[in-house]
Amino acid sequence: MTSPKISSARACRAVLAALSLSASFTAARAADAPDLDVSLAPVADARGALTRLDVAVRFEAPPQGEALATIAVTANTVETSARHMSGLVFSDAKGILPVEARDTARDGDNLERSWKPLRPAQGAVTLAYRVSIDPAQPELAKPQYELRASDGGLSGAGNAFLILPADDLPRDISVHWDLSRAGEGARGISSVGTGNARSSHPLRPEQIGGSYYMAGHIGTFAKGTFFGAWQGHFGFDGPELMDWAARLQGYYGRFFDQRPASFGVFARTNHLNPGSGIGLTDSFAFTFSKKTPIADLESLLAHEMVHAWINSLNNSMDAPGGLGLSWFGEGLAVHYQRLLPWRAGLISREAFLDDLNSTAGRYYTNALIATPNDRIAEGFWKDTRIRVLPYDRGSLYFASVDAQIRQASEGRRSLDDLVRQMLAERRAGHPMDLALWKRLLGAELGAKGLADFDAMLAGGTVLPPSEAFGPCFERVTKPLRRFDLGFDPLILVTPDRIVNGLKPESAAAAAGLREGDRILNRFPQDALQGDQEATLTLDIDRGGEKLSITYKPRGKTIDAYQWQTAANGLSCP
């Protein structure tokens, strides 16, 4: 899809406004990398809600190819602000820079918009535009990139609203906030730092898009190089959670032998899908509600923080086509989300076991446990049972690899050594890719280790040894019930959401659900799948009559593997 070139008197006025907004950052920095300056001006309406964000982006060394700048229209199924922009103008040293826009589908979940210059760009390029924000927009049970206004603030990831250079060139980034129209007491903070801030090192456009931005009447926390910000109100003392995260972040820095100059945590309310998170550049963001227990958020923070260090193979986390490698990034994040806080003394043995057994229970009762890895991407956003496999199968696979390496090396080496070596390779500028993983794995475990890896990718069931998590724990079997909605889950991703394929013997049918009912409410399923005692309430329309049906979405009982404190492990911490 293309759109006409941009050129008008109104465009000239917009450029002048944009240039004045970003003027404080036009001076060159004493660095080898070119500059990229982001200026953000949130605007409140008469009621105090932030309903607009004025944006100016200025970047040096503009790309000289077909595409000058780009933004995602849809990022991993999430609609960005690309369709809610107005007054977009490009300019350079010669004045208005005419451009032509084009939308390109990267895959079924990702649509990208790029702008082609209709003449060569001269010097630094500045672009300016306005983003409209609807505070009443429905909450999403999807990755929390989108620019959202609520609770007196606004927040979103850069990839949802920043138009950035269409290249991979690292640039020094500066972020400037104009809060004069955001209401008294408003604050601005980003992954780059608190208030007006500059990056400690150059960032690629992908990393700038993977940064987070929050402004308005927000809570903040700072401790050393760690900072946090939240939009809304926790059901507990917010600084208590942030202090826990600061201590864990320090431990992670020592463990991974990589200490960022600063690290940020961002939180915002989402009553539909609390407890969701996204890993970001030297930061991460998560959602919560007033009812979310602090223990649940500690596990979430531990998980998302791993992403900030590891990301995934080929830096594919959240990238188009990256779901096929999510066994690595998500598997390691789940593996370490319980292991490292436990080692650091930040969670109890009971919390460690609860987390482990939730993962194991969800995996071993999964009716789609044998789904091969090459089918994960096509079903990831369609069926929760497929979506959780990279997390569950990946984490138990890494626990198995860890146990095998420890046994083969007589305790001298572990999975930790491989992970640190891979991160060191990436820091040295070498690819951290599948070839590196297989080379290191083969060096530790030989042909059998590589064969086990291939079997895991093919959908083979992974079973860590009883002692995989140390002498404090042992493996047992317990009767658990499979997750079963009772109807075809694919109807939940259709526009009408009409119940089809209802199982007569299911708990849903026993509770009164009928074929042809229309499901009105949306609900997250991943955590639901891992909780044997959780209930599900469906709001339905049956021929114009509104009903609510509540049941446990469980089916067949099977013997599933779990871990417990070993008989000789009572003295363990």
mmCIF file of C-alpha atoms in Angstrom, residues 267-526:
data_model
loop_
_atom_site.group_PDB
_atom_site.id
_atom_site.type_symbol
_atom_site.label_atom_id
_atom_site.label_comp_id
_atom_site.label_asym_id
_atom_site.label_seq_id
_atom_site.Cartn_x
_atom_site.Cartn_y
_atom_site.Cartn_z
ATOM 1 C CA ALA A 267 4.631 -1.221 35.362
ATOM 2 C CA ARG A 268 1.109 -0.304 34.352
ATOM 3 C CA THR A 269 -2.339 -1.605 35.193
ATOM 4 C CA ASN A 270 -4.154 -4.148 33.050
ATOM 5 C CA HIS A 271 -7.205 -5.732 34.647
ATOM 6 C CA LEU A 272 -7.763 -8.086 31.714
ATOM 7 C CA ASN A 273 -4.254 -9.547 31.692
ATOM 8 C CA PRO A 274 -2.306 -8.698 34.870
ATOM 9 C CA GLY A 275 1.027 -10.434 35.185
ATOM 10 C CA SER A 276 2.110 -10.031 31.564
ATOM 11 C CA GLY A 277 5.583 -8.759 30.743
ATOM 12 C CA ILE A 278 7.926 -7.776 27.920
ATOM 13 C CA GLY A 279 11.708 -7.701 27.913
ATOM 14 C CA LEU A 280 13.241 -4.432 26.722
ATOM 15 C CA THR A 281 16.577 -2.697 26.224
ATOM 16 C CA ASP A 282 18.274 -2.558 29.648
ATOM 17 C CA SER A 283 14.770 -2.696 31.132
ATOM 18 C CA PHE A 284 11.438 -4.481 31.060
ATOM 19 C CA ALA A 285 7.755 -3.689 31.552
ATOM 20 C CA PHE A 286 4.921 -5.608 33.177
ATOM 21 C CA THR A 287 1.219 -5.335 33.978
ATOM 22 C CA PHE A 288 -0.643 -5.663 37.258
ATOM 23 C CA SER A 289 -3.940 -5.052 38.998
ATOM 24 C CA LYS A 290 -4.684 -4.180 42.610
ATOM 25 C CA LYS A 291 -5.452 -7.861 43.200
ATOM 26 C CA THR A 292 -2.116 -9.161 41.886
ATOM 27 C CA PRO A 293 -0.102 -10.671 44.783
ATOM 28 C CA ILE A 294 3.431 -9.402 45.219
ATOM 29 C CA ALA A 295 4.774 -12.992 44.985
ATOM 30 C CA ASP A 296 3.294 -13.376 41.496
ATOM 31 C CA LEU A 297 4.961 -10.167 40.388
ATOM 32 C CA GLU A 298 8.310 -11.212 41.844
ATOM 33 C CA SER A 299 8.252 -14.295 39.604
ATOM 34 C CA LEU A 300 7.273 -12.161 36.631
ATOM 35 C CA LEU A 301 10.025 -9.627 37.319
ATOM 36 C CA ALA A 302 12.583 -12.402 37.645
ATOM 37 C CA HIS A 303 11.485 -13.779 34.260
ATOM 38 C CA GLU A 304 11.440 -10.520 32.330
ATOM 39 C CA MET A 305 14.748 -9.442 33.819
ATOM 40 C CA VAL A 306 16.420 -12.520 32.300
ATOM 41 C CA HIS A 307 15.292 -11.329 28.862
ATOM 42 C CA ALA A 308 17.152 -8.060 29.358
ATOM 43 C CA TRP A 309 20.414 -10.009 29.596
ATOM 44 C CA ILE A 310 19.856 -12.959 27.276
ATOM 45 C CA ASN A 311 17.183 -11.915 24.758
ATOM 46 C CA SER A 312 17.370 -14.964 22.468
ATOM 47 C CA LEU A 313 19.369 -16.504 19.651
ATOM 48 C CA ASN A 314 20.099 -13.936 16.939
ATOM 49 C CA ASN A 315 18.458 -11.309 19.198
ATOM 50 C CA SER A 316 15.188 -12.748 17.886
ATOM 51 C CA MET A 317 13.048 -12.054 20.962
ATOM 52 C CA ASP A 318 9.860 -10.305 19.755
ATOM 53 C CA ALA A 319 11.288 -10.074 16.224
ATOM 54 C CA PRO A 320 9.309 -11.234 13.178
ATOM 55 C CA GLY A 321 9.987 -14.945 12.740
ATOM 56 C CA GLY A 322 11.450 -15.212 16.231
ATOM 57 C CA LEU A 323 8.880 -17.624 17.667
ATOM 58 C CA GLY A 324 10.729 -20.606 16.220
ATOM 59 C CA LEU A 325 13.648 -19.790 18.516
ATOM 60 C CA SER A 326 11.554 -18.957 21.573
ATOM 61 C CA TRP A 327 12.454 -22.304 23.175
ATOM 62 C CA PHE A 328 15.838 -20.672 23.876
ATOM 63 C CA GLY A 329 14.936 -17.195 25.143
ATOM 64 C CA GLU A 330 11.731 -18.154 26.942
ATOM 65 C CA GLY A 331 13.056 -21.504 28.120
ATOM 66 C CA LEU A 332 16.101 -19.924 29.754
ATOM 67 C CA ALA A 333 13.975 -17.144 31.245
ATOM 68 C CA VAL A 334 11.676 -19.666 32.952
ATOM 69 C CA HIS A 335 14.631 -21.816 34.040
ATOM 70 C CA TYR A 336 16.398 -18.874 35.673
ATOM 71 C CA GLN A 337 13.288 -17.023 36.965
ATOM 72 C CA ARG A 338 13.134 -19.411 39.934
ATOM 73 C CA LEU A 339 16.721 -20.674 40.103
ATOM 74 C CA LEU A 340 18.534 -17.341 40.410
ATOM 75 C CA PRO A 341 16.197 -15.711 42.980
ATOM 76 C CA TRP A 342 16.461 -18.895 45.054
ATOM 77 C CA ARG A 343 20.263 -18.860 44.858
ATOM 78 C CA ALA A 344 20.207 -15.172 45.785
ATOM 79 C CA GLY A 345 18.096 -15.899 48.864
ATOM 80 C CA LEU A 346 15.242 -13.751 47.543
ATOM 81 C CA ILE A 347 12.592 -16.489 47.434
ATOM 82 C CA SER A 348 11.861 -19.434 49.715
ATOM 83 C CA ARG A 349 12.173 -23.127 48.932
ATOM 84 C CA GLU A 350 8.368 -23.302 48.838
ATOM 85 C CA ALA A 351 8.219 -20.500 46.272
ATOM 86 C CA PHE A 352 10.850 -22.284 44.171
ATOM 87 C CA LEU A 353 8.819 -25.501 44.202
ATOM 88 C CA ASP A 354 5.550 -23.717 43.475
ATOM 89 C CA ASP A 355 7.068 -22.118 40.392
ATOM 90 C CA LEU A 356 8.723 -25.338 39.214
ATOM 91 C CA ASN A 357 5.615 -27.461 39.716
ATOM 92 C CA SER A 358 3.366 -24.969 37.969
ATOM 93 C CA THR A 359 5.620 -25.264 34.915
ATOM 94 C CA ALA A 360 5.953 -29.044 35.159
ATOM 95 C CA GLY A 361 2.250 -29.559 35.768
ATOM 96 C CA ARG A 362 1.301 -27.421 32.794
ATOM 97 C CA TYR A 363 3.802 -29.233 30.558
ATOM 98 C CA TYR A 364 3.101 -32.845 31.470
ATOM 99 C CA THR A 365 -0.692 -32.381 31.341
ATOM 100 C CA ASN A 366 -0.561 -30.526 28.015
ATOM 101 C CA ALA A 367 -2.600 -32.447 25.447
ATOM 102 C CA LEU A 368 -0.401 -30.922 22.711
ATOM 103 C CA ILE A 369 2.894 -31.793 24.417
ATOM 104 C CA ALA A 370 4.198 -33.522 21.271
ATOM 105 C CA THR A 371 3.799 -30.454 19.011
ATOM 106 C CA PRO A 372 7.129 -30.080 17.165
ATOM 107 C CA ASN A 373 8.988 -26.800 17.375
ATOM 108 C CA ASP A 374 8.504 -26.028 13.689
ATOM 109 C CA ARG A 375 4.746 -25.752 14.318
ATOM 110 C CA ILE A 376 5.011 -23.363 17.277
ATOM 111 C CA ALA A 377 4.891 -20.150 15.228
ATOM 112 C CA GLU A 378 1.714 -21.038 13.320
ATOM 113 C CA GLY A 379 -0.202 -21.896 16.482
ATOM 114 C CA PHE A 380 1.369 -19.511 19.003
ATOM 115 C CA TRP A 381 -1.399 -16.898 18.969
ATOM 116 C CA LYS A 382 -4.202 -19.396 18.318
ATOM 117 C CA ASP A 383 -3.941 -21.932 21.141
ATOM 118 C CA THR A 384 -2.595 -21.400 24.660
ATOM 119 C CA ARG A 385 -1.461 -25.028 24.800
ATOM 120 C CA ILE A 386 0.937 -24.354 21.939
ATOM 121 C CA ARG A 387 1.898 -20.897 23.188
ATOM 122 C CA VAL A 388 3.213 -22.184 26.530
ATOM 123 C CA LEU A 389 5.324 -25.002 25.063
ATOM 124 C CA PRO A 390 8.480 -22.923 24.397
ATOM 125 C CA TYR A 391 8.335 -21.746 28.021
ATOM 126 C CA ASP A 392 7.601 -25.081 29.673
ATOM 127 C CA ARG A 393 9.412 -27.498 27.384
ATOM 128 C CA GLY A 394 12.328 -25.109 26.977
ATOM 129 C CA SER A 395 12.848 -24.629 30.713
ATOM 130 C CA LEU A 396 12.708 -28.352 31.491
ATOM 131 C CA TYR A 397 15.055 -29.028 28.577
ATOM 132 C CA PHE A 398 17.613 -26.612 30.007
ATOM 133 C CA ALA A 399 17.234 -28.211 33.437
ATOM 134 C CA SER A 400 18.023 -31.561 31.791
ATOM 135 C CA VAL A 401 21.040 -30.151 29.963
ATOM 136 C CA ASP A 402 22.307 -28.595 33.186
ATOM 137 C CA ALA A 403 22.053 -31.921 35.015
ATOM 138 C CA GLN A 404 23.811 -33.771 32.185
ATOM 139 C CA ILE A 405 26.686 -31.278 32.016
ATOM 140 C CA ARG A 406 27.174 -31.402 35.777
ATOM 141 C CA GLN A 407 27.265 -35.198 35.677
ATOM 142 C CA ALA A 408 29.590 -35.390 32.660
ATOM 143 C CA SER A 409 32.024 -32.866 34.173
ATOM 144 C CA GLU A 410 31.781 -34.302 37.697
ATOM 145 C CA GLY A 411 30.371 -31.009 38.919
ATOM 146 C CA ARG A 412 33.026 -28.753 37.402
ATOM 147 C CA ARG A 413 30.774 -27.213 34.733
ATOM 148 C CA SER A 414 27.100 -26.440 34.237
ATOM 149 C CA LEU A 415 24.620 -24.796 31.894
ATOM 150 C CA ASP A 416 25.610 -21.485 33.511
ATOM 151 C CA ASP A 417 29.040 -21.729 31.885
ATOM 152 C CA LEU A 418 27.538 -22.185 28.415
ATOM 153 C CA VAL A 419 25.182 -19.248 28.847
ATOM 154 C CA ARG A 420 27.956 -16.942 30.056
ATOM 155 C CA GLN A 421 30.172 -18.060 27.171
ATOM 156 C CA MET A 422 27.420 -17.297 24.665
ATOM 157 C CA LEU A 423 26.874 -13.843 26.134
ATOM 158 C CA ALA A 424 30.623 -13.183 26.017
ATOM 159 C CA GLU A 425 30.665 -14.157 22.333
ATOM 160 C CA ARG A 426 27.880 -11.672 21.622
ATOM 161 C CA ARG A 427 29.621 -8.887 23.547
ATOM 162 C CA ALA A 428 32.716 -9.565 21.465
ATOM 163 C CA GLY A 429 30.697 -8.944 18.312
ATOM 164 C CA HIS A 430 30.240 -12.574 17.282
ATOM 165 C CA PRO A 431 26.880 -14.186 16.463
ATOM 166 C CA MET A 432 24.981 -15.708 19.371
ATOM 167 C CA ASP A 433 23.062 -18.110 17.196
ATOM 168 C CA LEU A 434 21.912 -21.706 16.870
ATOM 169 C CA ALA A 435 25.268 -22.771 15.441
ATOM 170 C CA LEU A 436 27.043 -21.482 18.555
ATOM 171 C CA TRP A 437 24.591 -23.275 20.863
ATOM 172 C CA LYS A 438 25.050 -26.574 19.025
ATOM 173 C CA ARG A 439 28.832 -26.201 18.991
ATOM 174 C CA LEU A 440 28.996 -25.586 22.744
ATOM 175 C CA LEU A 441 26.411 -28.278 23.473
ATOM 176 C CA GLY A 442 28.301 -30.833 21.394
ATOM 177 C CA ALA A 443 31.565 -29.976 23.138
ATOM 178 C CA GLU A 444 29.945 -30.711 26.515
ATOM 179 C CA LEU A 445 27.662 -33.665 25.754
ATOM 180 C CA GLY A 446 28.788 -35.046 22.397
ATOM 181 C CA ALA A 447 26.566 -36.738 19.840
ATOM 182 C CA LYS A 448 23.993 -37.809 22.427
ATOM 183 C CA GLY A 449 23.499 -34.241 23.586
ATOM 184 C CA LEU A 450 22.877 -33.112 20.008
ATOM 185 C CA ALA A 451 20.501 -36.029 19.408
ATOM 186 C CA ASP A 452 18.556 -35.141 22.558
ATOM 187 C CA PHE A 453 18.338 -31.561 21.332
ATOM 188 C CA ASP A 454 16.913 -32.656 17.984
ATOM 189 C CA ALA A 455 14.419 -34.907 19.788
ATOM 190 C CA MET A 456 13.241 -31.972 21.904
ATOM 191 C CA LEU A 457 12.683 -29.848 18.800
ATOM 192 C CA ALA A 458 10.765 -32.730 17.223
ATOM 193 C CA GLY A 459 8.321 -32.724 20.132
ATOM 194 C CA GLY A 460 9.797 -35.478 22.276
ATOM 195 C CA THR A 461 8.841 -35.321 25.954
ATOM 196 C CA VAL A 462 11.580 -33.814 28.116
ATOM 197 C CA LEU A 463 12.145 -35.346 31.558
ATOM 198 C CA PRO A 464 14.884 -33.948 33.816
ATOM 199 C CA PRO A 465 16.376 -36.466 36.266
ATOM 200 C CA SER A 466 15.050 -36.534 39.800
ATOM 201 C CA GLU A 467 18.119 -34.687 41.135
ATOM 202 C CA ALA A 468 18.148 -32.069 38.348
ATOM 203 C CA PHE A 469 17.446 -29.246 40.811
ATOM 204 C CA GLY A 470 19.942 -30.355 43.432
ATOM 205 C CA PRO A 471 19.893 -32.674 46.439
ATOM 206 C CA CYS A 472 17.141 -30.683 48.164
ATOM 207 C CA PHE A 473 14.483 -31.907 45.715
ATOM 208 C CA GLU A 474 13.238 -35.176 44.261
ATOM 209 C CA ARG A 475 10.879 -36.069 41.427
ATOM 210 C CA VAL A 476 7.517 -37.726 42.083
ATOM 211 C CA THR A 477 4.291 -38.315 40.160
ATOM 212 C CA LYS A 478 0.923 -36.879 41.115
ATOM 213 C CA PRO A 479 -2.542 -37.112 39.544
ATOM 214 C CA LEU A 480 -3.301 -33.869 37.696
ATOM 215 C CA ARG A 481 -6.034 -32.925 35.250
ATOM 216 C CA ARG A 482 -5.492 -31.709 31.700
ATOM 217 C CA PHE A 483 -6.446 -28.170 30.763
ATOM 218 C CA ASP A 484 -9.609 -28.386 28.653
ATOM 219 C CA LEU A 485 -11.850 -25.458 27.728
ATOM 220 C CA GLY A 486 -14.457 -27.958 26.604
ATOM 221 C CA PHE A 487 -14.821 -26.458 23.114
ATOM 222 C CA ASP A 488 -12.683 -25.648 20.092
ATOM 223 C CA PRO A 489 -10.206 -22.974 21.312
ATOM 224 C CA LEU A 490 -9.831 -21.574 17.793
ATOM 225 C CA ILE A 491 -13.232 -19.891 18.115
ATOM 226 C CA LEU A 492 -11.629 -17.460 20.587
ATOM 227 C CA VAL A 493 -9.577 -15.867 17.792
ATOM 228 C CA THR A 494 -12.570 -15.456 15.455
ATOM 229 C CA PRO A 495 -14.576 -12.205 15.300
ATOM 230 C CA ASP A 496 -17.875 -13.745 16.463
ATOM 231 C CA ARG A 497 -16.503 -16.181 19.100
ATOM 232 C CA ILE A 498 -19.403 -18.626 18.642
ATOM 233 C CA VAL A 499 -19.020 -21.844 20.659
ATOM 234 C CA ASN A 500 -18.308 -24.776 18.367
ATOM 235 C CA GLY A 501 -17.084 -28.300 18.998
ATOM 236 C CA LEU A 502 -18.538 -28.437 22.513
ATOM 237 C CA LYS A 503 -17.602 -31.714 24.219
ATOM 238 C CA PRO A 504 -20.709 -33.271 25.792
ATOM 239 C CA GLU A 505 -18.679 -34.770 28.655
ATOM 240 C CA SER A 506 -16.759 -31.557 29.430
ATOM 241 C CA ALA A 507 -16.964 -29.393 32.537
ATOM 242 C CA ALA A 508 -18.107 -26.550 30.283
ATOM 243 C CA ALA A 509 -21.101 -28.541 29.057
ATOM 244 C CA ALA A 510 -21.913 -29.681 32.591
ATOM 245 C CA ALA A 511 -21.921 -26.024 33.706
ATOM 246 C CA GLY A 512 -24.484 -25.160 31.037
ATOM 247 C CA LEU A 513 -22.502 -23.945 28.020
ATOM 248 C CA ARG A 514 -24.223 -24.743 24.728
ATOM 249 C CA GLU A 515 -23.212 -25.034 21.115
ATOM 250 C CA GLY A 516 -23.909 -21.698 19.407
ATOM 251 C CA ASP A 517 -23.442 -19.529 22.514
ATOM 252 C CA ARG A 518 -21.483 -16.355 21.776
ATOM 253 C CA ILE A 519 -18.650 -15.636 24.213
ATOM 254 C CA LEU A 520 -18.539 -11.933 25.068
ATOM 255 C CA ASN A 521 -15.601 -11.607 27.461
ATOM 256 C CA ARG A 522 -11.896 -12.032 26.833
ATOM 257 C CA PHE A 523 -9.604 -13.771 29.283
ATOM 258 C CA PRO A 524 -5.929 -14.795 29.522
ATOM 259 C CA GLN A 525 -5.360 -18.542 29.394
ATOM 260 C CA ASP A 526 -1.643 -19.156 29.965
#
